[in-house]
mmCIF file of C-alpha atoms in Angstrom:
data_model
loop_
_atom_site.group_PDB
_atom_site.id
_atom_site.type_symbol
_atom_site.label_atom_id
_atom_site.label_comp_id
_atom_site.label_asym_id
_atom_site.label_seq_id
_atom_site.Cartn_x
_atom_site.Cartn_y
_atom_site.Cartn_z
ATOM 1 C CA MET A 1 -2.653 16.630 13.781
ATOM 2 C CA LYS A 2 -5.006 19.172 12.244
ATOM 3 C CA THR A 3 -7.240 17.943 9.416
ATOM 4 C CA ILE A 4 -8.771 19.351 6.203
ATOM 5 C CA ASP A 5 -11.949 20.015 8.108
ATOM 6 C CA GLU A 6 -10.394 22.855 10.305
ATOM 7 C CA LEU A 7 -8.819 24.318 7.248
ATOM 8 C CA LEU A 8 -11.941 24.409 5.252
ATOM 9 C CA ALA A 9 -13.879 25.776 8.336
ATOM 10 C CA ASP A 10 -11.314 28.620 8.466
ATOM 11 C CA GLY A 11 -11.786 29.409 4.655
ATOM 12 C CA VAL A 12 -9.608 28.649 1.661
ATOM 13 C CA ALA A 13 -11.129 30.885 -1.124
ATOM 14 C CA GLY A 14 -8.248 32.294 -3.065
ATOM 15 C CA LYS A 15 -5.552 30.355 -1.235
ATOM 16 C CA ARG A 16 -3.131 28.226 -3.043
ATOM 17 C CA VAL A 17 -3.364 24.800 -1.452
ATOM 18 C CA PHE A 18 -0.640 22.245 -2.011
ATOM 19 C CA VAL A 19 -1.865 18.848 -1.784
ATOM 20 C CA ARG A 20 0.806 16.025 -1.677
ATOM 21 C CA ALA A 21 -1.273 13.170 -3.079
ATOM 22 C CA ASP A 22 -0.317 9.703 -4.232
ATOM 23 C CA LEU A 23 -0.887 9.369 -7.851
ATOM 24 C CA ASN A 24 1.763 6.481 -8.229
ATOM 25 C CA VAL A 25 -0.520 4.456 -10.429
ATOM 26 C CA PRO A 26 0.402 1.381 -12.482
ATOM 27 C CA LEU A 27 0.846 2.196 -16.124
ATOM 28 C CA ASP A 28 0.613 0.125 -19.409
ATOM 29 C CA GLY A 29 2.375 2.591 -21.555
ATOM 30 C CA THR A 30 0.114 5.676 -21.118
ATOM 31 C CA THR A 31 -2.879 3.690 -20.118
ATOM 32 C CA ILE A 32 -3.714 3.529 -16.389
ATOM 33 C CA THR A 33 -4.559 0.014 -15.131
ATOM 34 C CA ASP A 34 -5.805 0.918 -11.709
ATOM 35 C CA ASP A 35 -7.031 4.394 -10.955
ATOM 36 C CA GLY A 36 -7.665 3.427 -7.178
ATOM 37 C CA ARG A 37 -5.098 5.861 -5.768
ATOM 38 C CA ILE A 38 -6.402 8.653 -7.953
ATOM 39 C CA ARG A 39 -10.011 7.955 -6.763
ATOM 40 C CA ALA A 40 -8.778 7.889 -2.992
ATOM 41 C CA VAL A 41 -7.480 11.671 -3.192
ATOM 42 C CA LEU A 42 -10.778 12.866 -4.822
ATOM 43 C CA PRO A 43 -12.585 13.827 -1.692
ATOM 44 C CA THR A 44 -9.868 16.236 -0.453
ATOM 45 C CA VAL A 45 -9.228 17.797 -4.094
ATOM 46 C CA LYS A 46 -13.088 18.210 -4.633
ATOM 47 C CA ALA A 47 -13.734 19.833 -1.135
ATOM 48 C CA LEU A 48 -10.881 22.119 -1.599
ATOM 49 C CA ALA A 49 -11.928 23.206 -5.219
ATOM 50 C CA GLU A 50 -15.453 23.610 -4.223
ATOM 51 C CA ALA A 51 -14.570 25.858 -1.436
ATOM 52 C CA GLY A 52 -12.478 28.159 -3.781
ATOM 53 C CA ALA A 53 -9.066 27.042 -3.050
ATOM 54 C CA ARG A 54 -6.544 27.133 -6.056
ATOM 55 C CA VAL A 55 -5.348 23.491 -5.643
ATOM 56 C CA VAL A 56 -2.067 22.268 -6.601
ATOM 57 C CA VAL A 57 -1.832 18.329 -6.488
ATOM 58 C CA ALA A 58 1.753 16.816 -6.512
ATOM 59 C CA SER A 59 2.935 13.342 -6.451
ATOM 60 C CA HIS A 60 5.621 10.893 -7.323
ATOM 61 C CA LEU A 61 5.225 8.068 -9.998
ATOM 62 C CA GLY A 62 7.570 5.147 -10.147
ATOM 63 C CA ARG A 63 11.333 5.324 -9.548
ATOM 64 C CA PRO A 64 13.056 7.906 -12.181
ATOM 65 C CA LYS A 65 16.534 8.675 -11.466
ATOM 66 C CA GLY A 66 16.047 12.392 -10.201
ATOM 67 C CA ALA A 67 15.641 13.702 -13.981
ATOM 68 C CA PRO A 68 12.690 13.747 -16.415
ATOM 69 C CA ASP A 69 11.688 10.597 -17.946
ATOM 70 C CA PRO A 70 8.602 10.537 -20.124
ATOM 71 C CA ALA A 71 7.869 6.990 -19.035
ATOM 72 C CA PHE A 72 7.166 8.099 -15.492
ATOM 73 C CA SER A 73 5.200 11.469 -16.452
ATOM 74 C CA LEU A 74 2.112 12.239 -14.333
ATOM 75 C CA ALA A 75 0.321 13.490 -17.547
ATOM 76 C CA PRO A 76 -1.936 10.466 -17.655
ATOM 77 C CA ALA A 77 -2.880 10.864 -13.962
ATOM 78 C CA ALA A 78 -3.774 14.437 -14.515
ATOM 79 C CA ALA A 79 -5.895 13.664 -17.325
ATOM 80 C CA ARG A 80 -7.696 11.034 -15.420
ATOM 81 C CA LEU A 81 -8.033 13.202 -12.121
ATOM 82 C CA GLY A 82 -9.971 15.577 -14.689
ATOM 83 C CA GLU A 83 -12.169 12.818 -15.921
ATOM 84 C CA LEU A 84 -13.149 11.864 -12.397
ATOM 85 C CA LEU A 85 -13.547 15.586 -11.178
ATOM 86 C CA GLY A 86 -15.526 16.446 -14.145
ATOM 87 C CA ALA A 87 -13.531 19.651 -14.664
ATOM 88 C CA GLU A 88 -10.217 20.735 -16.313
ATOM 89 C CA VAL A 89 -7.320 19.804 -14.526
ATOM 90 C CA LYS A 90 -4.302 22.009 -15.895
ATOM 91 C CA PHE A 91 -0.850 20.338 -16.113
ATOM 92 C CA ALA A 92 2.565 21.720 -15.506
ATOM 93 C CA THR A 93 5.375 19.859 -17.510
ATOM 94 C CA ASP A 94 8.018 20.369 -14.607
ATOM 95 C CA THR A 95 8.043 20.602 -10.888
ATOM 96 C CA VAL A 96 9.241 23.963 -9.878
ATOM 97 C CA GLY A 97 10.323 25.690 -12.997
ATOM 98 C CA ASP A 98 8.648 28.117 -15.524
ATOM 99 C CA SER A 99 5.907 25.805 -16.393
ATOM 100 C CA ALA A 100 4.987 25.129 -12.680
ATOM 101 C CA GLN A 101 5.182 28.729 -11.840
ATOM 102 C CA ALA A 102 3.003 29.923 -14.843
ATOM 103 C CA THR A 103 0.429 27.074 -14.315
ATOM 104 C CA VAL A 104 -0.147 27.799 -10.664
ATOM 105 C CA GLY A 105 0.020 31.415 -11.100
ATOM 106 C CA GLY A 106 -2.611 31.262 -13.750
ATOM 107 C CA LEU A 107 -5.075 29.285 -11.618
ATOM 108 C CA ALA A 108 -8.400 30.852 -10.792
ATOM 109 C CA ASP A 109 -10.328 30.192 -7.514
ATOM 110 C CA GLY A 110 -11.626 26.532 -7.712
ATOM 111 C CA GLN A 111 -9.338 25.237 -10.397
ATOM 112 C CA VAL A 112 -7.057 22.357 -9.957
ATOM 113 C CA ALA A 113 -3.554 21.767 -11.513
ATOM 114 C CA VAL A 114 -1.044 18.797 -11.224
ATOM 115 C CA ILE A 115 2.768 19.264 -11.444
ATOM 116 C CA GLU A 116 4.997 16.890 -13.088
ATOM 117 C CA ASN A 117 6.463 13.999 -11.147
ATOM 118 C CA LEU A 118 8.200 15.116 -7.955
ATOM 119 C CA ARG A 119 10.878 12.512 -8.425
ATOM 120 C CA PHE A 120 11.964 14.331 -11.790
ATOM 121 C CA ASN A 121 13.829 16.447 -9.308
ATOM 122 C CA ALA A 122 16.839 14.752 -7.497
ATOM 123 C CA GLY A 123 15.896 17.073 -4.389
ATOM 124 C CA GLU A 124 12.780 15.144 -3.621
ATOM 125 C CA THR A 125 14.452 11.961 -2.589
ATOM 126 C CA SER A 126 17.913 13.244 -1.733
ATOM 127 C CA LYS A 127 19.704 11.920 1.456
ATOM 128 C CA ASP A 128 21.474 15.368 1.708
ATOM 129 C CA ASP A 129 19.424 17.574 3.911
ATOM 130 C CA ALA A 130 20.515 20.720 2.193
ATOM 131 C CA GLU A 131 19.369 19.322 -1.183
ATOM 132 C CA ARG A 132 16.087 18.234 -0.015
ATOM 133 C CA ALA A 133 15.604 21.504 1.782
ATOM 134 C CA ALA A 134 16.323 23.595 -1.293
ATOM 135 C CA PHE A 135 13.715 21.695 -3.273
ATOM 136 C CA ALA A 136 11.227 21.976 -0.395
ATOM 137 C CA ASP A 137 11.770 25.714 -0.474
ATOM 138 C CA ARG A 138 10.919 26.031 -4.133
ATOM 139 C CA LEU A 139 7.873 23.921 -3.584
ATOM 140 C CA ALA A 140 6.769 25.931 -0.792
ATOM 141 C CA ALA A 141 6.880 29.270 -3.114
ATOM 142 C CA LEU A 142 3.924 27.731 -5.028
ATOM 143 C CA ALA A 143 1.591 27.604 -2.155
ATOM 144 C CA ASP A 144 0.111 29.129 0.921
ATOM 145 C CA VAL A 145 -1.048 25.965 2.759
ATOM 146 C CA TYR A 146 0.072 22.314 2.749
ATOM 147 C CA VAL A 147 -2.279 19.421 2.875
ATOM 148 C CA GLY A 148 -0.749 16.022 3.236
ATOM 149 C CA ASP A 149 -3.024 13.145 1.586
ATOM 150 C CA GLY A 150 -0.566 10.954 0.044
ATOM 151 C CA PHE A 151 -0.759 7.931 2.617
ATOM 152 C CA GLY A 152 1.296 5.774 0.383
ATOM 153 C CA ALA A 153 4.353 7.960 0.592
ATOM 154 C CA VAL A 154 4.268 8.975 4.370
ATOM 155 C CA HIS A 155 6.855 6.451 5.248
ATOM 156 C CA ARG A 156 9.284 8.325 3.047
ATOM 157 C CA GLY A 157 11.253 11.211 4.332
ATOM 158 C CA HIS A 158 11.152 12.940 1.202
ATOM 159 C CA ALA A 159 11.067 16.809 0.495
ATOM 160 C CA SER A 160 7.480 16.858 -0.474
ATOM 161 C CA VAL A 161 6.364 14.598 2.586
ATOM 162 C CA PHE A 162 8.697 15.524 5.327
ATOM 163 C CA ASP A 163 10.436 18.941 4.605
ATOM 164 C CA LEU A 164 7.570 20.706 2.784
ATOM 165 C CA PRO A 165 5.005 20.653 5.656
ATOM 166 C CA LYS A 166 7.469 22.440 8.079
ATOM 167 C CA ARG A 167 7.483 25.335 5.639
ATOM 168 C CA LEU A 168 3.854 26.082 5.488
ATOM 169 C CA PRO A 169 0.585 25.801 7.794
ATOM 170 C CA HIS A 170 -0.290 21.976 7.420
ATOM 171 C CA TYR A 171 -3.172 19.901 7.593
ATOM 172 C CA ALA A 172 -4.152 16.159 7.062
ATOM 173 C CA GLY A 173 -6.456 15.531 4.143
ATOM 174 C CA HIS A 174 -9.424 13.168 4.354
ATOM 175 C CA LEU A 175 -7.727 10.142 3.083
ATOM 176 C CA ILE A 176 -4.629 10.274 5.636
ATOM 177 C CA ALA A 177 -7.164 11.084 8.389
ATOM 178 C CA THR A 178 -9.157 7.889 7.357
ATOM 179 C CA GLU A 179 -6.118 5.809 7.007
ATOM 180 C CA VAL A 180 -4.828 6.716 10.385
ATOM 181 C CA GLY A 181 -8.074 6.224 12.105
ATOM 182 C CA VAL A 182 -8.347 2.672 10.644
ATOM 183 C CA LEU A 183 -4.743 1.891 11.878
ATOM 184 C CA LYS A 184 -5.472 3.003 15.181
ATOM 185 C CA LYS A 185 -8.425 0.326 15.392
ATOM 186 C CA LEU A 186 -5.777 -2.230 14.445
ATOM 187 C CA THR A 187 -3.347 -0.999 17.233
ATOM 188 C CA GLU A 188 -5.443 0.361 19.996
ATOM 189 C CA ASP A 189 -8.311 -1.142 21.634
ATOM 190 C CA VAL A 190 -8.565 -3.967 19.087
ATOM 191 C CA LYS A 191 -11.628 -6.035 18.735
ATOM 192 C CA ARG A 192 -10.989 -9.791 19.113
ATOM 193 C CA PRO A 193 -10.423 -12.312 17.688
ATOM 194 C CA TYR A 194 -7.944 -10.364 15.763
ATOM 195 C CA VAL A 195 -6.806 -12.386 12.715
ATOM 196 C CA VAL A 196 -3.776 -11.206 10.342
ATOM 197 C CA ALA A 197 -3.461 -12.736 6.944
ATOM 198 C CA LEU A 198 -0.001 -12.097 5.507
ATOM 199 C CA GLY A 199 1.239 -13.197 2.096
ATOM 200 C CA GLY A 200 3.424 -11.795 -0.625
ATOM 201 C CA ALA A 201 6.749 -12.959 -1.898
ATOM 202 C CA LYS A 202 9.372 -12.351 0.761
ATOM 203 C CA VAL A 203 9.153 -13.129 4.461
ATOM 204 C CA SER A 204 11.970 -10.503 5.008
ATOM 205 C CA ASP A 205 9.533 -7.817 4.210
ATOM 206 C CA LYS A 206 6.970 -9.117 6.904
ATOM 207 C CA LEU A 207 9.509 -9.891 9.727
ATOM 208 C CA ALA A 208 9.238 -6.760 11.662
ATOM 209 C CA VAL A 209 5.393 -6.526 11.504
ATOM 210 C CA ILE A 210 5.256 -10.385 12.464
ATOM 211 C CA ASP A 211 7.302 -9.493 15.484
ATOM 212 C CA GLN A 212 4.972 -6.920 16.511
ATOM 213 C CA LEU A 213 1.842 -8.996 15.787
ATOM 214 C CA LEU A 214 3.031 -11.946 17.983
ATOM 215 C CA GLY A 215 2.207 -9.533 20.897
ATOM 216 C CA ARG A 216 -1.193 -8.133 19.384
ATOM 217 C CA ALA A 217 -2.779 -10.776 17.133
ATOM 218 C CA ASP A 218 -4.649 -13.855 18.092
ATOM 219 C CA ARG A 219 -4.086 -15.747 14.803
ATOM 220 C CA LEU A 220 -1.832 -15.321 11.876
ATOM 221 C CA LEU A 221 -2.376 -16.950 8.531
ATOM 222 C CA ILE A 222 0.710 -17.360 6.160
ATOM 223 C CA GLY A 223 0.576 -17.566 2.462
ATOM 224 C CA GLY A 224 2.197 -16.571 -0.635
ATOM 225 C CA GLY A 225 6.001 -17.006 -1.291
ATOM 226 C CA MET A 226 6.812 -16.358 2.308
ATOM 227 C CA ALA A 227 5.026 -19.397 3.424
ATOM 228 C CA TYR A 228 7.601 -21.754 1.795
ATOM 229 C CA THR A 229 10.500 -20.204 4.473
ATOM 230 C CA PHE A 230 7.907 -21.121 7.168
ATOM 231 C CA LEU A 231 7.398 -24.540 5.812
ATOM 232 C CA LYS A 232 11.012 -25.117 5.579
ATOM 233 C CA ALA A 233 11.676 -23.917 8.980
ATOM 234 C CA LYS A 234 9.210 -26.642 10.113
ATOM 235 C CA GLY A 235 11.513 -29.280 8.302
ATOM 236 C CA HIS A 236 9.679 -29.742 5.041
ATOM 237 C CA GLU A 237 10.814 -30.262 1.526
ATOM 238 C CA VAL A 238 9.829 -27.047 -0.629
ATOM 239 C CA GLY A 239 11.171 -27.927 -3.839
ATOM 240 C CA ILE A 240 12.337 -25.171 -6.041
ATOM 241 C CA SER A 241 9.797 -22.475 -4.234
ATOM 242 C CA LEU A 242 10.771 -19.317 -3.253
ATOM 243 C CA LEU A 243 12.740 -19.639 -0.136
ATOM 244 C CA GLN A 244 14.643 -17.278 2.064
ATOM 245 C CA GLU A 245 17.068 -19.607 3.741
ATOM 246 C CA ASP A 246 18.799 -16.756 5.634
ATOM 247 C CA GLN A 247 15.592 -15.991 7.432
ATOM 248 C CA ILE A 248 14.901 -19.581 8.791
ATOM 249 C CA PRO A 249 16.375 -18.816 12.143
ATOM 250 C CA ALA A 250 14.239 -15.758 12.637
ATOM 251 C CA VAL A 251 11.215 -17.735 11.434
ATOM 252 C CA THR A 252 11.968 -20.585 13.765
ATOM 253 C CA GLU A 253 12.149 -18.191 16.587
ATOM 254 C CA TYR A 254 8.855 -16.604 15.800
ATOM 255 C CA LEU A 255 7.128 -20.137 15.698
ATOM 256 C CA GLU A 256 8.413 -20.851 18.962
ATOM 257 C CA ARG A 257 7.437 -17.410 20.525
ATOM 258 C CA ALA A 258 3.929 -17.586 19.115
ATOM 259 C CA GLU A 259 3.335 -21.251 20.598
ATOM 260 C CA LYS A 260 4.704 -19.507 23.932
ATOM 261 C CA ASN A 261 2.377 -16.518 23.728
ATOM 262 C CA GLY A 262 -0.630 -18.372 22.741
ATOM 263 C CA VAL A 263 -0.835 -16.913 19.137
ATOM 264 C CA GLU A 264 -1.827 -19.483 16.517
ATOM 265 C CA ILE A 265 0.347 -19.397 13.257
ATOM 266 C CA VAL A 266 -1.519 -21.120 10.468
ATOM 267 C CA LEU A 267 0.331 -22.451 7.638
ATOM 268 C CA PRO A 268 -0.631 -24.173 4.304
ATOM 269 C CA VAL A 269 -1.800 -27.694 4.333
ATOM 270 C CA ASP A 270 -1.634 -27.986 0.744
ATOM 271 C CA VAL A 271 -0.378 -25.994 -2.401
ATOM 272 C CA LEU A 272 -0.455 -25.913 -5.835
ATOM 273 C CA VAL A 273 2.777 -26.640 -7.561
ATOM 274 C CA ALA A 274 4.322 -26.528 -11.053
ATOM 275 C CA PRO A 275 7.777 -27.206 -12.676
ATOM 276 C CA GLU A 276 8.136 -23.454 -13.600
ATOM 277 C CA PHE A 277 6.568 -20.105 -13.027
ATOM 278 C CA PRO A 278 3.713 -19.173 -15.203
ATOM 279 C CA ASP A 279 3.816 -16.757 -18.202
ATOM 280 C CA LEU A 280 1.777 -13.908 -16.764
ATOM 281 C CA LYS A 281 1.561 -11.937 -20.358
ATOM 282 C CA THR A 282 0.120 -14.775 -22.513
ATOM 283 C CA LYS A 283 -1.586 -16.393 -19.318
ATOM 284 C CA ALA A 284 -1.267 -19.793 -20.938
ATOM 285 C CA PRO A 285 -2.687 -22.597 -18.919
ATOM 286 C CA ALA A 286 -0.230 -23.767 -16.211
ATOM 287 C CA ASN A 287 -1.722 -27.054 -15.296
ATOM 288 C CA PRO A 288 -0.806 -27.182 -11.697
ATOM 289 C CA THR A 289 -0.652 -30.119 -9.372
ATOM 290 C CA THR A 290 -2.066 -30.017 -5.762
ATOM 291 C CA VAL A 291 0.226 -31.714 -3.204
ATOM 292 C CA ALA A 292 0.378 -31.703 0.615
ATOM 293 C CA ALA A 293 2.284 -28.804 2.024
ATOM 294 C CA ASP A 294 4.909 -31.442 3.510
ATOM 295 C CA ALA A 295 5.159 -33.329 0.225
ATOM 296 C CA ILE A 296 6.348 -30.849 -2.228
ATOM 297 C CA PRO A 297 8.395 -32.563 -5.143
ATOM 298 C CA ALA A 298 12.031 -31.548 -5.198
ATOM 299 C CA ASP A 299 11.600 -30.432 -8.853
ATOM 300 C CA GLN A 300 8.366 -28.319 -8.327
ATOM 301 C CA GLU A 301 7.588 -24.814 -7.348
ATOM 302 C CA GLY A 302 4.694 -23.857 -5.010
ATOM 303 C CA LEU A 303 2.607 -21.111 -6.602
ATOM 304 C CA ASP A 304 -0.703 -20.991 -4.438
ATOM 305 C CA ILE A 305 -2.454 -22.237 -1.630
ATOM 306 C CA GLY A 306 -4.423 -25.544 -2.254
ATOM 307 C CA PRO A 307 -8.127 -26.156 -1.806
ATOM 308 C CA GLU A 308 -7.977 -27.499 1.790
ATOM 309 C CA THR A 309 -5.785 -24.463 2.774
ATOM 310 C CA ARG A 310 -8.467 -22.265 1.303
ATOM 311 C CA GLU A 311 -11.152 -23.917 3.364
ATOM 312 C CA LEU A 312 -8.979 -23.734 6.403
ATOM 313 C CA TYR A 313 -8.126 -20.237 6.008
ATOM 314 C CA ALA A 314 -11.727 -19.169 5.499
ATOM 315 C CA SER A 315 -12.618 -20.979 8.647
ATOM 316 C CA LYS A 316 -9.961 -19.350 10.696
ATOM 317 C CA LEU A 317 -11.399 -15.789 9.387
ATOM 318 C CA ALA A 318 -15.117 -16.669 9.995
ATOM 319 C CA ASP A 319 -15.215 -15.630 13.669
ATOM 320 C CA ALA A 320 -12.739 -12.702 13.585
ATOM 321 C CA ALA A 321 -13.930 -9.294 14.918
ATOM 322 C CA THR A 322 -10.934 -7.598 13.227
ATOM 323 C CA VAL A 323 -9.055 -8.576 10.242
ATOM 324 C CA PHE A 324 -5.894 -7.236 8.588
ATOM 325 C CA TRP A 325 -4.858 -8.709 5.183
ATOM 326 C CA ASN A 326 -1.498 -7.960 3.420
ATOM 327 C CA GLY A 327 -0.108 -9.734 0.621
ATOM 328 C CA PRO A 328 -1.615 -12.183 -2.060
ATOM 329 C CA MET A 329 -1.789 -15.906 -1.426
ATOM 330 C CA GLY A 330 -0.286 -16.915 -4.729
ATOM 331 C CA VAL A 331 0.508 -15.681 -7.931
ATOM 332 C CA PHE A 332 -3.184 -14.339 -8.499
ATOM 333 C CA GLU A 333 -2.294 -12.548 -11.730
ATOM 334 C CA HIS A 334 -2.485 -15.944 -13.452
ATOM 335 C CA PRO A 335 -5.915 -17.426 -13.493
ATOM 336 C CA ASP A 336 -4.661 -20.778 -12.320
ATOM 337 C CA TYR A 337 -3.187 -19.497 -9.329
ATOM 338 C CA ALA A 338 -5.560 -17.001 -8.244
ATOM 339 C CA GLU A 339 -8.056 -19.023 -6.267
ATOM 340 C CA GLY A 340 -5.992 -18.793 -2.876
ATOM 341 C CA THR A 341 -6.232 -15.120 -2.940
ATOM 342 C CA LYS A 342 -9.653 -15.069 -4.127
ATOM 343 C CA ALA A 343 -10.693 -17.413 -1.023
ATOM 344 C CA VAL A 344 -9.025 -15.049 1.292
ATOM 345 C CA ALA A 345 -10.836 -11.949 -0.238
ATOM 346 C CA GLN A 346 -14.089 -13.451 -0.098
ATOM 347 C CA ALA A 347 -13.817 -14.774 3.542
ATOM 348 C CA LEU A 348 -13.269 -10.891 4.314
ATOM 349 C CA VAL A 349 -16.216 -9.945 2.414
ATOM 350 C CA ASP A 350 -18.286 -12.635 4.229
ATOM 351 C CA SER A 351 -16.937 -11.534 7.525
ATOM 352 C CA GLN A 352 -19.019 -9.828 10.032
ATOM 353 C CA GLY A 353 -15.824 -8.179 11.546
ATOM 354 C CA PHE A 354 -13.911 -4.943 10.607
ATOM 355 C CA THR A 355 -11.908 -6.032 7.677
ATOM 356 C CA VAL A 356 -8.735 -4.098 6.206
ATOM 357 C CA VAL A 357 -7.133 -4.783 2.904
ATOM 358 C CA GLY A 358 -3.333 -3.543 3.596
ATOM 359 C CA GLY A 359 -2.775 -1.895 0.084
ATOM 360 C CA GLY A 360 -0.227 -2.850 -2.383
ATOM 361 C CA ASP A 361 -0.914 -6.112 -4.304
ATOM 362 C CA SER A 362 -3.765 -7.081 -2.025
ATOM 363 C CA ALA A 363 -5.724 -4.100 -2.942
ATOM 364 C CA ALA A 364 -4.789 -4.582 -6.668
ATOM 365 C CA ALA A 365 -5.946 -8.131 -6.408
ATOM 366 C CA VAL A 366 -9.181 -7.191 -4.841
ATOM 367 C CA ARG A 367 -9.805 -5.042 -7.989
ATOM 368 C CA THR A 368 -8.370 -7.621 -10.482
ATOM 369 C CA LEU A 369 -10.541 -10.375 -9.212
ATOM 370 C CA GLY A 370 -13.748 -8.319 -9.434
ATOM 371 C CA PHE A 371 -14.718 -7.781 -5.832
ATOM 372 C CA ASP A 372 -16.853 -4.734 -4.686
ATOM 373 C CA GLU A 373 -14.589 -2.720 -2.961
ATOM 374 C CA THR A 374 -17.467 -1.420 -0.705
ATOM 375 C CA ALA A 375 -17.643 -4.882 0.831
ATOM 376 C CA PHE A 376 -14.500 -4.364 2.890
ATOM 377 C CA GLY A 377 -14.108 -2.347 5.782
ATOM 378 C CA HIS A 378 -11.465 -0.545 4.268
ATOM 379 C CA ILE A 379 -8.860 -0.785 1.386
ATOM 380 C CA SER A 380 -5.679 1.004 2.223
ATOM 381 C CA THR A 381 -3.690 2.875 -0.362
ATOM 382 C CA GLY A 382 -0.384 2.355 1.375
ATOM 383 C CA GLY A 383 0.613 -1.275 1.932
ATOM 384 C CA GLY A 384 4.322 -0.204 3.063
ATOM 385 C CA ALA A 385 3.127 2.706 5.163
ATOM 386 C CA SER A 386 0.381 0.408 6.573
ATOM 387 C CA LEU A 387 3.045 -2.375 7.644
ATOM 388 C CA GLU A 388 5.507 0.200 8.862
ATOM 389 C CA TYR A 389 2.873 1.774 11.158
ATOM 390 C CA LEU A 390 1.954 -1.590 12.487
ATOM 391 C CA GLU A 391 5.557 -2.138 13.161
ATOM 392 C CA GLY A 392 5.414 0.676 15.527
ATOM 393 C CA LYS A 393 7.724 2.969 13.319
ATOM 394 C CA THR A 394 7.584 6.620 13.243
ATOM 395 C CA LEU A 395 6.299 7.739 9.763
ATOM 396 C CA PRO A 396 7.949 10.715 8.819
ATOM 397 C CA GLY A 397 4.923 12.183 6.856
ATOM 398 C CA LEU A 398 2.474 11.676 9.650
ATOM 399 C CA ALA A 399 5.221 13.229 12.230
ATOM 400 C CA ALA A 400 5.638 16.254 9.836
ATOM 401 C CA LEU A 401 1.776 16.823 10.099
ATOM 402 C CA GLU A 402 1.769 16.535 13.750
ATOM 403 C CA ASP A 403 4.023 19.251 14.473
#
């Protein structure tokens, strides 16, 4: 995989460089609530602009249905990118139409433009190869060189991620180079003990990665909504907690295999429960009760790991040389159920090992709960991409850059 450093060494002044970024930021109306993904692509965009390239930044945002939708416009992200760069960022109001062509055509050396949400064109996500190829052809006409730097999208076989690099000289940006380097530390010559903390809502989202980790990790800590399927597989009552009954056979098999392989799977010993899910808008006090993990009342829902589990998980992370964390331990968006996630994050901060926060809700939690991002070894910008890499899957966006 060639990197942006090689591109810069060859010289990019006057060249139109298409940067496939991941500007898929959370919005409250038109207000960006977390600009982490925009900041992550800054080193690549800045380096190219300072070298005299005419930089064309493209991304998706949300899930529009292949047509323009103002709710998913990239205009706020373009404005924020300009603020962070300290320079004007031009904005095209379409993807490959008159506005994009005029905006890109009007760039001077060192200037930056953002084109509108790629998913406003059905060709971006189409499963029809010809439709995707046609869109990729039109995108290719906007540029001389391709730089892939949208790590959060590399597991998608989309036109701008997979088809477009084949049409232009292509390079990995600083972010993708960094992300791949980190993931190799989690899969090749891993320093041990290797501890993985997994949370989030659904165990089905993590089955494939657990399957791989049973042959790699020394210890798995399970939290979040997925923990209740594990507890049910152990024969415990879980009340009205989130449960994927159809996944119990797979979870049971994993528990048995872990014991056989000498991999420690650590489950909650106590949980915070309440009779209903909290109001995340008003964040009204929820008044949860702490109960043993094997004694959840039938009419109660588990919403966070309890204080004994927080201490247990912190102790299980304390001696780790390598840590990967993906998924919150509870409903961290509500203050009454944030302590479990906060405890795991703090344990990573306190760790002397190499710590990786696996993107998605985990990265959002780190920022929401006020942690210094530099206290972690790495915070990934792509939770889904990270998990699929750890599962051993071929990621289309990386494969395209390796050609």
